CSV table of C-alpha atoms in Angstrom, one decimal:
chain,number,residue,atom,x,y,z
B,1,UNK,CA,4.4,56.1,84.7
B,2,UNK,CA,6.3,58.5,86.5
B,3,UNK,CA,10.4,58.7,86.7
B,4,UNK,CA,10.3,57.8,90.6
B,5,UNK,CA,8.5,54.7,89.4
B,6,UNK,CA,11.7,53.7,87.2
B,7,UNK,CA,15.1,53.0,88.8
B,8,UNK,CA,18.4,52.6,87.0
B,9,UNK,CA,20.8,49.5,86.6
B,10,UNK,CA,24.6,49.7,86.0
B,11,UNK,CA,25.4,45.9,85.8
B,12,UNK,CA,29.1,45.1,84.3
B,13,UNK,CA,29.0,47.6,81.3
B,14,UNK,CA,25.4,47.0,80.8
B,15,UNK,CA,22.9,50.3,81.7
B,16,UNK,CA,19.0,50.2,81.4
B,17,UNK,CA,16.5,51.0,84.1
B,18,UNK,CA,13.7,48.6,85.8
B,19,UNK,CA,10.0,49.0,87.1
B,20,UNK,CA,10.4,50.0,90.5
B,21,UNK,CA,8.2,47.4,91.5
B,22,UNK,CA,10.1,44.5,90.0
B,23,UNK,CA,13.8,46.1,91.4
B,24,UNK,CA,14.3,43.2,94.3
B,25,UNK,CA,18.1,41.8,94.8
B,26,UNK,CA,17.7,38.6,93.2
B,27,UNK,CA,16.1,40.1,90.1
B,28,UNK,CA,19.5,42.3,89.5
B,29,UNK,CA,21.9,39.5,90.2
B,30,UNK,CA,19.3,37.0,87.3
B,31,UNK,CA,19.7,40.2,84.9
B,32,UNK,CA,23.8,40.2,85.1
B,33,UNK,CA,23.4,36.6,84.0
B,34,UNK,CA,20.9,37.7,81.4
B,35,UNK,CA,23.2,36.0,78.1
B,36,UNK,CA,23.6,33.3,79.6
B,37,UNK,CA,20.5,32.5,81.2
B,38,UNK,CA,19.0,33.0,77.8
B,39,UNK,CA,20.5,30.0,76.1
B,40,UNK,CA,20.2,28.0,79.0
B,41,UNK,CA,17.8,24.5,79.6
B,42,UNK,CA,15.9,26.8,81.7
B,43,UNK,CA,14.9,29.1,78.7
B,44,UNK,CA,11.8,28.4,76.5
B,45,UNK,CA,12.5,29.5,73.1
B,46,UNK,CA,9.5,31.4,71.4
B,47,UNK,CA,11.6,32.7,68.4
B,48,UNK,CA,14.1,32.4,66.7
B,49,UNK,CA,15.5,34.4,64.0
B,50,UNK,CA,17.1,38.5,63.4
B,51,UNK,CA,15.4,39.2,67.3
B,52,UNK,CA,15.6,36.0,69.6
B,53,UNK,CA,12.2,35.5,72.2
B,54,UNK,CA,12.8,33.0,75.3
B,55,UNK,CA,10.5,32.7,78.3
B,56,UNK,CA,12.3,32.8,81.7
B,57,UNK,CA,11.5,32.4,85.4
B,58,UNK,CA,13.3,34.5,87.0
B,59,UNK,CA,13.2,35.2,90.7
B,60,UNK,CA,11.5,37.8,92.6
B,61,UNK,CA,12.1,36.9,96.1
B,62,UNK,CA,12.0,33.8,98.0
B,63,UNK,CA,9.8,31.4,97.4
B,64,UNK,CA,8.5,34.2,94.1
B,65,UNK,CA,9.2,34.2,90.8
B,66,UNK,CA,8.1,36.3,87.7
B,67,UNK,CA,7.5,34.1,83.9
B,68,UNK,CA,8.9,36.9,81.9
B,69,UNK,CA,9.9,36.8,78.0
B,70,UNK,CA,13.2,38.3,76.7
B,71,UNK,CA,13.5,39.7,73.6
B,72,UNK,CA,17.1,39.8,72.3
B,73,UNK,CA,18.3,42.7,70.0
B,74,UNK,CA,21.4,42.2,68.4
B,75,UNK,CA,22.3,45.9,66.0
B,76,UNK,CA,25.4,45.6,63.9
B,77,UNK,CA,26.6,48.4,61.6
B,78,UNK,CA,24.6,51.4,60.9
B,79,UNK,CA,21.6,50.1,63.0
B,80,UNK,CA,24.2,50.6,66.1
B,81,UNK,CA,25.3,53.8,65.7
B,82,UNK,CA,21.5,54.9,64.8
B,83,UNK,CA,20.7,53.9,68.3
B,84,UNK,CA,23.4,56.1,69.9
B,85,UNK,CA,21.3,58.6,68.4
B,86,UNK,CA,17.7,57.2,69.2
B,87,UNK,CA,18.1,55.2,71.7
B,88,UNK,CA,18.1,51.1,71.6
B,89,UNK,CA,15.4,49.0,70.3
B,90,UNK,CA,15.3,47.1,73.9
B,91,UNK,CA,14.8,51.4,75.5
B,92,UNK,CA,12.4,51.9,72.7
B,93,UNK,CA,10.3,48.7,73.8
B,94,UNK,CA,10.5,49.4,77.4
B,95,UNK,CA,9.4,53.3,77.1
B,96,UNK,CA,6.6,52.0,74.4
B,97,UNK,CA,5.1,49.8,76.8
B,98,UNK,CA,5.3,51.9,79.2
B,99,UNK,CA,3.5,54.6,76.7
B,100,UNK,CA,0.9,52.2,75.8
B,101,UNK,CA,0.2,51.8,79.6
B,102,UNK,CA,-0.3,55.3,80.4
B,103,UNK,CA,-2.8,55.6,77.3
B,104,UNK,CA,-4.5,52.8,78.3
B,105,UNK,CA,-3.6,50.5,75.6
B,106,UNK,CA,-2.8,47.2,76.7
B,107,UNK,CA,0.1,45.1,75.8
B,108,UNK,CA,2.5,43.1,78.2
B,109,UNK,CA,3.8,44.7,81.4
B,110,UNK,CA,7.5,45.9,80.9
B,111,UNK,CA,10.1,45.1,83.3
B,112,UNK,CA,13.0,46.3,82.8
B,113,UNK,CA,15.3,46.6,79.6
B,114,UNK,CA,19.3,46.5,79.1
B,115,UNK,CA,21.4,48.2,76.8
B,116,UNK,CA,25.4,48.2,75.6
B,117,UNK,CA,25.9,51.7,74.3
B,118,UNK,CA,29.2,51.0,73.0
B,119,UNK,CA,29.3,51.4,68.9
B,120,UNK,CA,32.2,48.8,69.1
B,121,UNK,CA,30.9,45.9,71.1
B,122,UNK,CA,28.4,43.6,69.6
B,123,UNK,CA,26.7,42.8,72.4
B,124,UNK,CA,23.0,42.1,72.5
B,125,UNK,CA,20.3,44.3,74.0
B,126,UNK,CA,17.4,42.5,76.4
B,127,UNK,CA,13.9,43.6,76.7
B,128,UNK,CA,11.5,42.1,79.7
B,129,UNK,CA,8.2,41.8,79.7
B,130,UNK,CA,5.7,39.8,81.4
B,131,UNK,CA,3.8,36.6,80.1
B,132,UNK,CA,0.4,36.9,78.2
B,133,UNK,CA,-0.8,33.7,79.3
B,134,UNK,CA,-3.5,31.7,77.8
B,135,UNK,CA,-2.8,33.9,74.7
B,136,UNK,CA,-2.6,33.7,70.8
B,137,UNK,CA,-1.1,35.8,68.0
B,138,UNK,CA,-4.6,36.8,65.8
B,139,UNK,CA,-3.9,34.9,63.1
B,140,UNK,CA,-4.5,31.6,64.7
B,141,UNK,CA,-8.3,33.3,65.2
B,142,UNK,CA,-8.1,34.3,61.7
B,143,UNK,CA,-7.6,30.5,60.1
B,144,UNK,CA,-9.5,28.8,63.0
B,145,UNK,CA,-13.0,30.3,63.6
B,146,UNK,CA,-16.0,29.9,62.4
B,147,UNK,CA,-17.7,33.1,59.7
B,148,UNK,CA,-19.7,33.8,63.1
B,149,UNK,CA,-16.9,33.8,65.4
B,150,UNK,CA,-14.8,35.6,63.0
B,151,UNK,CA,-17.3,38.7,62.6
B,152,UNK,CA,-17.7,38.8,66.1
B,153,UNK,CA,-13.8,39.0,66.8
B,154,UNK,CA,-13.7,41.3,63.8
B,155,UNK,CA,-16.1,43.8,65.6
B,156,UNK,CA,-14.3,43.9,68.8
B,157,UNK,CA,-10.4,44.3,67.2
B,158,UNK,CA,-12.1,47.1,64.7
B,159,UNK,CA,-13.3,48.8,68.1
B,160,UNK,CA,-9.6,48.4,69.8
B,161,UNK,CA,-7.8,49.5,66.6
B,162,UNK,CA,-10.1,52.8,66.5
B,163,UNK,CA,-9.5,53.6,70.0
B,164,UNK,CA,-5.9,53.1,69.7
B,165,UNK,CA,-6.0,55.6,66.8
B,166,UNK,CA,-8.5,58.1,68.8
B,167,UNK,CA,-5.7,58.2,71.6
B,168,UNK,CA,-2.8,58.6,69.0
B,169,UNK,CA,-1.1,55.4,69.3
B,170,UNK,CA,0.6,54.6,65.8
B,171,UNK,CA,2.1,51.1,65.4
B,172,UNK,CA,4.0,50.8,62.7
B,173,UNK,CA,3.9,47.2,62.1
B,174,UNK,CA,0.2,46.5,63.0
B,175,UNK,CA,0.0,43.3,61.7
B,176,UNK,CA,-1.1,39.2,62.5
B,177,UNK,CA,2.4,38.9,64.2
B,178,UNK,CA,2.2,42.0,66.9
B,179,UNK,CA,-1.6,41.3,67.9
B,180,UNK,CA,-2.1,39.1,71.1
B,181,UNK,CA,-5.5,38.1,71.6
B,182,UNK,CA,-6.9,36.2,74.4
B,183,UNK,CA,-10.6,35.0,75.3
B,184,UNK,CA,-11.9,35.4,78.8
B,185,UNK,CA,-14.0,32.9,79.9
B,186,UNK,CA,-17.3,34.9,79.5
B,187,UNK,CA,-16.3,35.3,75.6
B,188,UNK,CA,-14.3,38.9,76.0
B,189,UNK,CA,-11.9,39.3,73.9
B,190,UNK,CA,-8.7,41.2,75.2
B,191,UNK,CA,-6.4,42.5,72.4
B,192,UNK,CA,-2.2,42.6,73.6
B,193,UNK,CA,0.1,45.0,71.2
B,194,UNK,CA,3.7,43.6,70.9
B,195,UNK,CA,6.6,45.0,69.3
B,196,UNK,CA,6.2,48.2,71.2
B,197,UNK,CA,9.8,49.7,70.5
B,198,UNK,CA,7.5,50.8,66.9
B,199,UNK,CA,4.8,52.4,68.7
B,200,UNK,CA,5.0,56.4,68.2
B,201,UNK,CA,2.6,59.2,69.0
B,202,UNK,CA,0.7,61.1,67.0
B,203,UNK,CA,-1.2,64.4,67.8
B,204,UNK,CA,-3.3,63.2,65.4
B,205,UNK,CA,-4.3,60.1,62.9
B,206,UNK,CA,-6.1,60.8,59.8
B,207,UNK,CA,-8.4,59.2,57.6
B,208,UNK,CA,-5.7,58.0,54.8
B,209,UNK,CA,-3.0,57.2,57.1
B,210,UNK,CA,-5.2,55.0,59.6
B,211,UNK,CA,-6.8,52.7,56.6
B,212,UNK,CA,-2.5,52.8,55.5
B,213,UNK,CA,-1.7,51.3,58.8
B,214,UNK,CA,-4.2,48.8,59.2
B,215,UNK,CA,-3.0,47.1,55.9
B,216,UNK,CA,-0.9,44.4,57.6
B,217,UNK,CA,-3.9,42.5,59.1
B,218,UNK,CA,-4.2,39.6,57.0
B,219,UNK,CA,-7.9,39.7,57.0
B,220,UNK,CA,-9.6,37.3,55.3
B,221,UNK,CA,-10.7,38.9,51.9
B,222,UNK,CA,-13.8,38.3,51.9
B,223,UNK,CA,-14.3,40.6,55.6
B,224,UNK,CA,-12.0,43.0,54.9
B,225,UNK,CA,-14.2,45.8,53.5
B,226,UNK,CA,-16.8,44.5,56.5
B,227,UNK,CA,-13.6,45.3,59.1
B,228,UNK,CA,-13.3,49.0,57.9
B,229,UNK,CA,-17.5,49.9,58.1
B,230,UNK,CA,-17.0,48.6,61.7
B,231,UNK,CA,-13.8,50.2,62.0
B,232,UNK,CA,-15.4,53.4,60.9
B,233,UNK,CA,-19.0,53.0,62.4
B,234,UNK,CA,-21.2,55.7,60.9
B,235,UNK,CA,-19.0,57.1,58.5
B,236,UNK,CA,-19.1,55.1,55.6
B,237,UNK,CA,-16.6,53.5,53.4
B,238,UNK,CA,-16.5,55.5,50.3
B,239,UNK,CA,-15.3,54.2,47.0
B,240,UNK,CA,-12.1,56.2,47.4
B,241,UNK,CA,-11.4,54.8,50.7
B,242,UNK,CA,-11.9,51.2,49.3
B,243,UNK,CA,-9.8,52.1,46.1
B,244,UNK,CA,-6.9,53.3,48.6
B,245,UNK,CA,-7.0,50.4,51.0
B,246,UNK,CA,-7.0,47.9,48.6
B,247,UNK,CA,-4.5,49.1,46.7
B,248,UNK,CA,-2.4,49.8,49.3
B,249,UNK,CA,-2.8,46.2,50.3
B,250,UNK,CA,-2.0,44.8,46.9
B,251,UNK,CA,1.5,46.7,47.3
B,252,UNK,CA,2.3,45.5,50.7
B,253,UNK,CA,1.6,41.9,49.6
B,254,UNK,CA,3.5,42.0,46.3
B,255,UNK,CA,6.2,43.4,48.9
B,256,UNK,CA,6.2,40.2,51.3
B,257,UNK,CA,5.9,38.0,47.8
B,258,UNK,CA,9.7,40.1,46.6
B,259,UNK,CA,11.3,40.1,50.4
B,260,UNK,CA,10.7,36.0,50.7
B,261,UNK,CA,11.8,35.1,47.2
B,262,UNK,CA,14.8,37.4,47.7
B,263,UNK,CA,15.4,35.8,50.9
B,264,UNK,CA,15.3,32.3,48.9
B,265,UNK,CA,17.3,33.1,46.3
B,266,UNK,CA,19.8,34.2,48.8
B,267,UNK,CA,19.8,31.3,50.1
B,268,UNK,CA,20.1,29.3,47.4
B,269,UNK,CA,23.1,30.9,46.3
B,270,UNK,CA,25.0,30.4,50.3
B,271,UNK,CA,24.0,26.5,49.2
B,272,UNK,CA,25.3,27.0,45.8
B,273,UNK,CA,22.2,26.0,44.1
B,274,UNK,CA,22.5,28.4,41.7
């Protein structure tokens, strides 16, 4: 998308820019009341946790609205001074997307983004995208279909995941979470990327590096080694390649194992049960 296509916003100490397309009056007076439109009745929560997700309605013009969702960044610390340097999450989401587009990669139309670049205000940072509808993180897929159906969706994310590579789209956190998948009535599958402020560009993807990143995909076990041969087509999985994936994966999930029972024990001591 070209810079002509993308217009700035100075809103009360808040700077960001919007998709030309989406800049109408009533949309720039709905984004000054962005914080507190967020925890209003009128917001959907989605999420809640480090990054906050509502789903808003927000006007367009009259009689039009847009059904957007909001992801809320709020840096403290180091994190907050790092983006002075690189740039917000929420500018890092919006210019993703907006990456992803232009390679022809889908994921959900960006709208617009907000920033505070103070390092001494707290404040959070917004990211706007539109609605997926009729859409479902992949691991519902995983735990609900059928060996049949499974394969068959297994096929068509091993083709998206290989073209994404092919065009040098790297995500680092390609996993269940950042995967929206939806189902078109004539049994297409169309695969969504989320968490774009990790997407990065690579000239070029290697062999090692693409079976590292495709890791986080909680695959069943059991159709894991039949994801990579589609994945891969007619080069074959070599025992090297299997050795590296799987123990890659073994790492990743003894990882997730240490982060949650860290997190717990954490907790227990805030409640003083230890």
């Amino acid at each position: 998308m070209s810079e002509s296509a993308l217009r700035k916003i100075e809103l009360d100490g808040w700077r960001g820019e919007i998709v030309s397309r989406y800049d109408q009056p009533v949309l720039r007076r709905a984004l000054r009341e962005l914080p507190h439109l967020t925890r209003s009745p009128e917001a959907s929560v989605l999420m809640e946790g480090r990054n906050r997700l509502v789903c808003l309605n927000l006007p367009l013009g009259q009689n039009e609205f847009i059904e957007v969702v909001v992801k809320e960044f709020r840096p403290r610390g180091l994190v907050k001074l790092r983006s002075l340097l690189t740039g917000s999450k929420a500018r890092r989401s919006f210019y993703g997307s907006l990456f992803l587009k232009q390679n022809l990669i889908k994921a959900p139309e960006p709208v617009a983004y907000l920033e505070n670049r103070s390092p001494w205000q707290e404040q959070a940072e917004y990211f706007l995208a539109t609605k997926i509808k009729d859409s479902r993180e992949i691991r519902f897929y995983f735990q609900k279909y059928s060996p049949e159906q499974l394969d068959l969706l297994l096929l068509k994310l091993a083709a998206f995941c290989r073209e994404m590579h092919c065009r040098g789209v790297f995500h680092r956190d390609l996993s269940d979470g950042n995967i929206l998948v939806r189902e078109t009535e004539t049994g297409i599958y169309e695969f969504f990327l989320l968490d774009t402020n990790r997407v990065r560009l690579k000239r070029k993807i290697g062999r090692l590096s693409r079976l590292k990143n495709l890791i986080r995909l909680g695959l069943p076990p059991s159709r894991q080694r039949f994801f990579l041969e589609a994945y891969f087509g007619d080069k074959k999985i070599s025992f090297l390649d299997w050795l590296w994936y799987r123990s890659l994966k073994g790492l990743y999930t003894l990882w997730i194992k240490i982060k949650k029972w860290l997190r717990l024990r954490a907790l227990a001591r805030r409640l003083r049960l230890q």
